[in-house]
Amino acid sequence: MKKMWYYTLMLFALCFIACEDTDKLEADINSLNDRVEALENKVEMLNGNIKALNILCQDGMIISKVEHDAENGVYTLSLSDGTTLKLAERVDGFASIPLVTINENGNWAVSYDDGASFVEIKKGDAPVYAIGKDGITPEFRVGTEDFWEISLDGGNNYVRVLDENGNPVKAVYDPATNPNQQFTGVVQKTDCLEITLSSDNTVKVPIVPGFFCYFDRAITGEQNINPGGTKTFNVHINGAESTVITAPMGWKATLAEADAITHVAVLTVIAPKGKPATRAIADNTRDISILAMKGGLATLTKIQVNPIEVETGGGDEPTPAPIVNLITIPISAEMNIITLLNTDPYKEISQTGDFWFHRSDKSSEAEVSNNGSLALVDEMVEGKSVKAVKIECKIANSFFKIALGYFKKEANCDITKKYKLSFKMKGTLGAKLLTTVRNADNTYAFGVYNEKGDPTTTVKTSATTKDNEWEPATAVFDFSKKASKVASIKVDNPLTSSTVEDAATIDIRLYPQAANTTFYVTDIKFEEYVPVAQ
């Protein structure tokens, strides 16, 4: 019995010791994991600083916004090209960390002795440039046995870092060590950010609050466009006093007014017609660039385009007409229809730019409902949920009373061409919806192109052929001709030749003909019209 009690005590003691060892082992593992994680975070901060310096030292960099986290010593910089950088003033907790700088020759230099001395980073026997299009961004990491390693080819290959004596440099994480100052000083001034590097060189980057211009981040790679085809691209732009748009020979590119809230403008790009050239073309001849300028400073953004050749159908089939999307007319949840009381839309141009409007002949908001109403609603079209505009009309011939209008400030239509307005509509069987396109100040309307090839009126009437079912409607306008009244072309309302100024800004309207009718419209497009070859 005594022996059994003895063995029980021994077993308990062994278990107690084993538990103590396990707890200690787990604590050591946790401590190691914490150190590794902390080390990785510091390496990320180091490489982030190198990348930030590489970008900030390039010509044309402009900061549009600066945020400073004083507690952690981190600057968040928003650049005019849409890039966001983080700049850490210090990297805490390293006993040995490279101090990377750019020397007076524009080359990368590094110190492994806390800034006491700097040596140029070299690739082979040549120094590594930090500034200019051929600049390289070094990347550091902690490799096997906790030694620093460096890559000069974007992280594909790494080699061990060697100090001035040719010995590998150890990276040791120690939270008790003093912060390692990455920069001698970072000073935010009114017009620039001054960064004094550890080598005493100073980098000055202009600050222009709220100024930026860049293509939407969803736009990546080369943009292929069919010959004669069109593509639109969203551009984020704000604060620019002027812009210059350049495109390759034969291409057309126009930038619309930016939305006042989202600061997004639409760039419309039209590829040249015909087959693409077969000869080799340098990349820079396929760039479409937007140069935005403010106060003597400029930022440049660009995309690369390529006209592609597309195979068409068999020999006896008609050649499809090249349709050019000149204007995209949005109907979305953010759509806002401005009510204009006895005011034509061109009078609002200075404060609004492109916009939807409801032109009423009433003198007060309270009286507007006497004519009818416009509302944005959800509808189903071909099994898909879409936004549509509901037009409820209480009066006849509602051109100045209950019209749904869209004002395009920079249309710049070609007065030698014809344009097609198309949309989907539904309403009571036999009800009629009228469409017209007018010039900026509403003094003229463009002629409607009929089947005989002549403009015979300035208004197109589209009647519903189905009862409350969606159906397409179109109207083709001849921009070479105009008339001063919204009526049939008569002796007292003759056609005259349009001018370039007439087609620079346009006003598109849809309005019911009869009283007490309701229409729904969606999928509105305005395009260059070319007849289909038979």
XYZ file of C-alpha atoms in Angstrom:
534
model
C 0.000 0.000 0.000
C 2.849 2.371 0.818
C 4.531 1.598 -2.502
C 1.360 2.339 -4.381
C 1.051 5.702 -2.627
C 4.710 6.444 -3.440
C 4.256 5.709 -7.152
C 1.158 7.890 -7.219
C 3.120 10.831 -5.790
C 5.941 10.283 -8.322
C 3.473 10.212 -11.226
C 1.842 13.455 -9.990
C 5.242 15.143 -9.702
C 6.235 14.083 -13.222
C 2.959 15.384 -14.616
C 3.442 18.682 -12.782
C 6.961 19.091 -14.233
C 5.723 18.162 -17.732
C 2.971 20.771 -17.488
C 5.493 23.382 -16.441
C 7.731 22.513 -19.425
C 4.769 22.613 -21.822
C 3.694 26.020 -20.521
C 7.231 27.316 -20.886
C 7.486 25.899 -24.415
C 4.193 27.486 -25.425
C 5.317 30.833 -23.967
C 8.600 30.608 -25.906
C 6.720 29.818 -29.146
C 4.297 32.701 -28.590
C 7.185 35.045 -27.883
C 8.959 33.874 -31.049
C 5.794 34.341 -33.121
C 5.364 37.859 -31.720
C 8.957 38.713 -32.588
C 8.625 37.327 -36.122
C 5.366 39.228 -36.685
C 6.891 42.436 -35.325
C 9.969 41.948 -37.507
C 7.807 41.464 -40.609
C 5.855 44.631 -39.802
C 9.054 46.657 -39.495
C 10.400 45.283 -42.781
C 7.122 46.288 -44.448
C 7.497 49.821 -43.066
C 11.103 49.992 -44.291
C 10.173 48.899 -47.829
C 7.184 51.253 -47.764
C 9.481 54.179 -47.045
C 11.823 53.226 -49.888
C 8.912 52.951 -52.316
C 7.497 56.290 -51.133
C 10.852 58.031 -51.602
C 11.238 56.538 -55.058
C 7.833 57.944 -56.119
C 8.141 61.334 -54.414
C 11.480 62.049 -56.070
C 10.073 61.682 -59.595
C 9.305 64.816 -61.601
C 5.688 66.035 -61.562
C 4.685 64.545 -58.222
C 2.081 66.661 -56.400
C 0.519 65.959 -53.005
C -3.208 66.688 -52.805
C -3.738 65.696 -49.154
C -1.548 65.117 -46.084
C -2.623 63.250 -42.941
C -0.240 62.945 -39.981
C -0.486 60.347 -37.220
C 1.798 62.072 -34.716
C 1.547 59.275 -32.138
C 2.937 56.635 -34.512
C 4.989 59.039 -36.619
C 3.311 58.117 -39.905
C 2.358 60.460 -42.768
C -0.363 59.330 -45.194
C 0.072 61.158 -48.506
C -2.571 61.272 -51.262
C -0.977 62.199 -54.592
C -2.535 63.960 -57.571
C -2.282 60.763 -59.643
C -4.470 58.860 -57.172
C -1.577 57.075 -55.418
C -1.629 56.791 -51.612
C 1.704 56.517 -49.766
C 2.622 55.978 -46.132
C 5.817 57.549 -44.863
C 7.118 56.406 -41.443
C 9.342 58.921 -39.674
C 10.837 56.169 -37.539
C 10.944 52.389 -37.323
C 10.911 51.232 -33.700
C 12.600 48.253 -32.134
C 15.552 47.250 -34.352
C 19.057 46.769 -33.098
C 20.283 46.778 -36.693
C 18.345 48.262 -39.602
C 19.460 49.725 -42.921
C 19.013 53.471 -43.287
C 18.209 54.053 -46.949
C 18.557 57.454 -48.609
C 19.128 59.125 -51.990
C 22.506 60.806 -52.339
C 23.493 63.962 -54.214
C 23.994 61.949 -57.426
C 20.413 60.660 -57.374
C 21.549 57.138 -56.449
C 20.334 54.900 -53.658
C 22.673 54.816 -50.663
C 22.461 52.789 -47.457
C 23.920 52.894 -43.946
C 24.291 49.813 -41.752
C 25.811 51.727 -38.825
C 22.835 53.910 -37.828
C 23.758 56.730 -40.218
C 27.440 57.085 -39.325
C 28.403 56.322 -42.933
C 26.609 55.686 -46.234
C 27.618 53.575 -49.224
C 25.939 53.441 -52.647
C 23.790 50.413 -53.400
C 25.206 48.767 -56.510
C 23.985 46.282 -59.075
C 27.189 44.642 -60.201
C 29.663 47.517 -60.333
C 27.094 50.195 -61.247
C 25.195 52.391 -58.769
C 21.411 51.978 -58.595
C 19.514 55.052 -59.829
C 16.608 56.307 -57.688
C 15.381 59.137 -59.930
C 14.088 59.039 -63.496
C 12.341 56.464 -65.645
C 15.164 53.941 -65.177
C 15.031 54.179 -61.404
C 14.992 50.940 -59.397
C 13.244 50.446 -56.063
C 15.286 48.213 -53.703
C 13.398 45.757 -51.498
C 14.659 44.341 -48.207
C 13.694 41.207 -46.311
C 14.976 39.128 -43.414
C 16.269 35.820 -44.795
C 17.571 32.619 -43.276
C 19.380 32.887 -39.953
C 17.917 36.397 -39.532
C 20.298 38.148 -41.971
C 19.225 41.120 -44.105
C 18.739 40.416 -47.807
C 18.177 42.861 -50.697
C 16.503 42.565 -54.112
C 17.109 44.885 -57.070
C 14.715 43.196 -59.529
C 11.287 43.664 -57.956
C 11.589 40.848 -55.423
C 12.435 38.032 -57.845
C 15.939 37.433 -56.492
C 17.547 38.340 -53.172
C 21.170 38.415 -51.994
C 22.570 38.888 -48.514
C 23.458 42.425 -47.468
C 27.149 42.879 -46.637
C 28.636 45.624 -44.469
C 31.800 47.599 -45.292
C 33.904 44.663 -44.095
C 32.097 42.171 -46.313
C 30.198 40.544 -43.449
C 26.470 39.711 -43.592
C 24.310 42.125 -41.607
C 22.188 40.612 -38.852
C 18.596 41.800 -38.315
C 17.719 41.586 -34.631
C 14.358 42.585 -33.258
C 14.440 44.094 -29.813
C 11.438 46.141 -28.581
C 13.640 47.775 -25.957
C 15.928 49.466 -28.498
C 15.511 53.131 -29.347
C 13.467 54.221 -32.392
C 15.448 54.343 -35.601
C 14.881 57.732 -37.272
C 14.349 57.149 -40.995
C 14.455 60.879 -41.761
C 16.231 63.781 -40.125
C 13.063 65.814 -40.456
C 9.638 65.899 -42.127
C 8.075 69.377 -42.246
C 4.642 70.103 -43.686
C 4.543 73.655 -45.031
C 1.678 75.526 -46.690
C 2.830 74.797 -50.220
C 5.110 71.759 -49.873
C 6.248 68.801 -47.804
C 9.973 68.927 -46.944
C 11.657 65.596 -46.230
C 15.234 65.803 -44.971
C 16.938 62.452 -45.493
C 19.494 60.869 -43.207
C 22.189 61.919 -45.698
C 21.083 65.566 -45.174
C 19.622 65.804 -48.690
C 16.174 67.404 -48.845
C 13.236 66.345 -50.994
C 10.522 68.989 -51.546
C 7.150 67.877 -52.918
C 4.498 70.517 -53.782
C 1.164 70.414 -51.920
C -1.949 71.534 -53.839
C -4.969 70.651 -51.676
C -7.777 68.870 -53.506
C -5.982 68.761 -56.873
C -5.939 65.404 -58.660
C -6.424 63.744 -62.047
C -6.233 59.992 -62.669
C -8.040 57.202 -64.489
C -10.330 54.927 -62.509
C -8.373 52.058 -60.928
C -10.657 49.534 -62.657
C -9.058 50.558 -65.988
C -5.995 48.375 -66.446
C -3.799 47.334 -69.347
C -4.116 48.198 -73.024
C -7.595 49.250 -74.146
C -8.683 47.510 -77.357
C -11.256 49.392 -79.446
C -12.739 48.302 -82.771
C -11.856 50.541 -85.741
C -14.451 53.323 -85.791
C -15.681 52.233 -82.365
C -16.022 54.126 -79.115
C -15.204 53.507 -75.479
C -15.762 55.661 -72.423
C -13.531 55.828 -69.357
C -14.084 57.324 -65.913
C -11.530 59.951 -64.886
C -11.245 61.245 -61.306
C -10.452 64.952 -61.596
C -10.755 67.953 -59.294
C -9.252 71.420 -58.902
C -7.834 71.666 -62.430
C -7.822 75.161 -63.932
C -7.274 73.745 -67.420
C -6.682 70.436 -69.175
C -4.893 69.395 -72.344
C -5.856 66.084 -73.978
C -3.559 64.436 -76.509
C -4.339 61.368 -78.619
C -2.596 59.415 -81.408
C -3.149 60.541 -84.991
C -6.648 59.684 -86.180
C -8.063 59.173 -82.675
C -10.562 61.479 -80.976
C -10.758 62.020 -77.226
C -13.062 64.403 -75.382
C -13.402 64.929 -71.635
C -16.804 65.864 -70.222
C -17.414 68.072 -67.189
C -16.739 66.351 -63.862
C -19.590 65.661 -61.471
C -19.514 68.244 -58.673
C -20.020 65.605 -55.965
C -18.175 62.494 -57.182
C -15.477 64.428 -59.142
C -15.781 61.820 -61.916
C -15.654 62.912 -65.578
C -16.219 60.721 -68.630
C -13.526 60.540 -71.297
C -14.972 59.469 -74.662
C -12.463 57.868 -77.036
C -13.224 57.199 -80.718
C -10.862 54.942 -82.676
C -9.982 55.769 -86.285
C -11.998 53.981 -88.969
C -10.479 51.384 -91.270
C -8.026 48.595 -90.606
C -5.274 49.154 -88.041
C -1.779 49.835 -89.281
C 0.403 46.744 -89.696
C 3.715 48.431 -89.090
C 5.261 48.455 -85.658
C 4.220 51.433 -83.599
C 6.102 52.746 -80.579
C 4.161 52.478 -77.326
C 4.071 56.221 -76.729
C 2.188 56.819 -80.007
C -0.739 54.858 -78.574
C -1.077 56.920 -75.401
C -4.094 59.078 -74.698
C -2.976 61.590 -72.082
C -4.717 64.126 -69.880
C -2.541 66.953 -68.577
C -4.311 68.780 -65.742
C -2.879 72.128 -64.628
C -3.303 74.392 -61.632
C -1.221 77.341 -60.473
C 1.808 76.551 -62.631
C 1.845 72.878 -61.580
C 0.634 69.947 -63.657
C -0.175 66.258 -63.251
C -0.314 63.777 -66.112
C -2.387 60.607 -66.458
C -2.671 58.337 -69.482
C -3.980 55.097 -70.925
C -2.777 53.083 -73.886
C -5.206 52.304 -76.714
C -5.089 49.915 -79.626
C -7.434 49.642 -82.641
C -8.170 45.952 -83.180
C -9.405 44.243 -86.319
C -12.588 42.195 -85.846
C -13.787 39.535 -88.282
C -17.319 40.090 -89.571
C -19.922 37.684 -90.981
C -20.338 35.975 -94.390
C -20.072 37.629 -97.773
C -23.792 38.171 -98.470
C -24.598 39.730 -95.094
C -24.932 43.527 -94.836
C -22.049 45.315 -93.156
C -23.179 46.557 -89.725
C -23.274 50.324 -89.335
C -20.481 51.692 -87.164
C -22.364 53.156 -84.218
C -20.452 55.742 -82.229
C -21.534 56.273 -78.629
C -21.177 60.025 -78.508
C -23.016 60.663 -75.279
C -23.863 58.306 -72.455
C -27.043 59.499 -70.753
C -27.134 58.015 -67.249
C -30.252 56.889 -65.413
C -29.172 55.736 -61.981
C -30.054 55.807 -58.307
C -28.026 59.037 -57.947
C -29.981 60.780 -60.705
C -31.273 64.228 -59.745
C -33.832 65.995 -61.950
C -33.604 69.775 -61.474
C -36.861 71.694 -61.814
C -36.427 74.899 -63.833
C -39.190 77.478 -63.332
C -39.633 79.486 -66.539
C -35.882 79.113 -67.096
C -34.069 77.447 -69.977
C -31.263 75.050 -68.969
C -28.406 76.974 -70.583
C -28.834 79.658 -67.886
C -27.773 77.048 -65.319
C -24.603 76.058 -67.183
C -22.128 77.927 -64.982
C -23.157 76.189 -61.776
C -24.287 72.755 -62.880
C -22.689 71.574 -66.143
C -24.347 68.373 -67.454
C -27.668 67.656 -65.771
C -31.195 66.272 -66.014
C -33.980 68.834 -65.844
C -37.753 69.320 -65.749
C -38.701 72.529 -67.566
C -41.955 74.007 -66.210
C -43.847 77.139 -67.272
C -45.050 77.687 -63.703
C -43.622 80.415 -61.515
C -43.487 78.459 -58.254
C -42.771 74.926 -57.074
C -46.310 74.691 -55.679
C -47.815 75.150 -59.161
C -45.553 72.644 -60.928
C -47.706 69.636 -59.978
C -50.595 71.131 -61.986
C -48.757 70.033 -65.132
C -47.708 66.585 -63.931
C -44.665 64.987 -62.345
C -41.376 63.181 -62.985
C -40.088 60.389 -60.726
C -37.241 57.861 -60.673
C -38.627 54.314 -60.308
C -37.476 50.676 -60.368
C -38.654 48.610 -63.359
C -37.991 45.206 -64.919
C -36.767 45.136 -68.527
C -36.045 41.781 -70.166
C -35.759 40.137 -66.757
C -33.363 42.749 -65.349
C -34.012 45.385 -62.702
C -33.327 48.898 -64.049
C -33.911 52.523 -63.142
C -36.494 54.337 -65.263
C -38.112 57.773 -65.314
C -41.875 57.889 -64.881
C -43.534 60.835 -66.670
C -47.076 61.624 -65.559
C -48.619 64.312 -67.789
C -51.855 66.179 -66.997
C -51.773 68.599 -69.958
C -51.361 68.492 -73.738
C -48.156 69.344 -75.653
C -45.930 69.556 -72.610
C -42.650 70.734 -74.201
C -42.226 73.662 -71.768
C -44.328 72.105 -69.014
C -43.549 68.490 -68.186
C -40.576 67.606 -70.435
C -37.814 65.273 -69.301
C -34.625 66.995 -70.467
C -30.906 66.303 -70.495
C -28.431 69.178 -70.945
C -24.981 68.262 -72.285
C -22.475 71.069 -71.903
C -19.684 69.659 -74.087
C -21.411 67.642 -76.808
C -19.346 69.046 -79.717
C -21.426 67.222 -82.339
C -20.346 67.282 -85.987
C -22.776 69.404 -88.040
C -22.024 67.324 -91.148
C -23.413 64.179 -89.520
C -26.658 62.637 -88.299
C -27.282 61.428 -84.754
C -29.640 58.816 -83.357
C -31.535 59.164 -80.086
C -32.772 55.771 -78.867
C -34.563 54.613 -75.732
C -37.027 52.074 -74.360
C -40.518 53.231 -73.427
C -43.863 51.917 -72.278
C -47.277 53.507 -71.684
C -50.953 53.319 -72.547
C -51.633 51.786 -75.972
C -51.533 54.458 -78.691
C -50.103 57.194 -76.462
C -47.491 59.423 -78.096
C -44.124 60.567 -76.802
C -42.295 63.381 -78.611
C -38.530 63.909 -78.851
C -36.442 66.883 -79.965
C -32.802 68.019 -79.787
C -32.075 71.722 -79.489
C -29.044 73.971 -79.327
C -27.698 75.488 -76.114
C -29.840 78.609 -75.825
C -33.012 76.912 -77.109
C -33.340 79.178 -80.155
C -33.097 76.325 -82.689
C -33.961 72.640 -83.037
C -32.171 70.216 -85.362
C -34.066 68.679 -88.278
C -35.524 65.176 -87.976
C -34.193 62.848 -90.650
C -36.993 60.886 -92.372
C -36.958 57.725 -94.492
C -36.587 59.750 -97.709
C -33.396 61.298 -96.412
C -34.831 64.749 -95.724
C -35.333 66.663 -92.475
C -39.061 67.544 -92.505
C -39.680 68.532 -88.902
C -37.805 69.173 -85.670
C -39.863 66.753 -83.573
C -40.172 62.957 -83.783
C -43.378 61.317 -82.538
C -43.201 57.755 -81.169
C -46.507 56.044 -80.389
C -46.808 52.957 -78.193
C -47.927 49.847 -80.077
C -48.318 47.702 -76.965
C -50.230 48.267 -73.756
C -47.770 48.935 -70.926
C -45.030 46.749 -72.414
C -41.478 47.869 -73.066
C -40.631 48.615 -76.696
C -37.807 50.460 -78.496
C -38.095 53.959 -79.965
C -35.659 55.948 -82.091
C -35.307 59.354 -83.713
C -32.595 60.423 -86.157
C -31.547 64.084 -86.304
C -29.747 65.801 -89.192
C -27.340 68.203 -87.489
C -26.602 70.054 -90.717
C -30.066 71.691 -90.621
C -31.986 73.620 -87.998
C -35.280 75.470 -87.573
C -36.353 78.004 -84.984
C -39.662 76.461 -83.898
C -40.783 73.128 -82.500
C -43.182 72.420 -85.377
C -43.372 71.144 -88.946
C -41.025 72.917 -91.305
C -43.078 75.504 -93.231
C -42.614 78.734 -95.128
C -42.653 80.671 -91.865
C -40.305 78.182 -90.227
C -37.669 77.351 -92.878
C -34.628 75.145 -92.522
C -31.294 76.917 -92.317
C -27.723 75.684 -92.071
C -26.360 74.850 -88.625
C -23.181 76.345 -87.222
C -20.461 74.683 -85.159
C -21.593 76.752 -82.166
C -25.122 75.301 -82.465
C -23.842 71.757 -81.955
C -21.299 72.489 -79.219
C -23.899 72.226 -76.437
C -27.215 70.412 -76.809
C -30.544 70.024 -75.014
C -32.398 66.700 -75.449
C -36.106 66.511 -74.503
C -38.797 63.841 -74.248
C -42.388 64.898 -73.526
C -45.926 63.463 -73.851
C -48.282 64.821 -76.521
C -51.652 64.188 -74.867
C -53.071 65.057 -71.470
C -53.595 62.465 -68.738
C -50.998 60.017 -70.049
C -48.196 58.164 -68.308
C -44.878 57.028 -69.792
C -41.849 55.155 -68.536
C -38.468 55.615 -70.285
C -35.072 53.975 -69.778
C -31.868 52.960 -71.603
C -31.471 56.363 -73.283
C -28.571 56.663 -75.758
C -27.381 59.339 -78.163
C -25.088 58.092 -80.937
C -23.651 58.990 -84.307
C -25.916 57.470 -86.961
C -24.646 55.711 -90.081
C -27.179 53.827 -92.296
C -26.663 50.090 -92.642
C -25.184 49.155 -96.021
C -27.552 46.845 -97.945
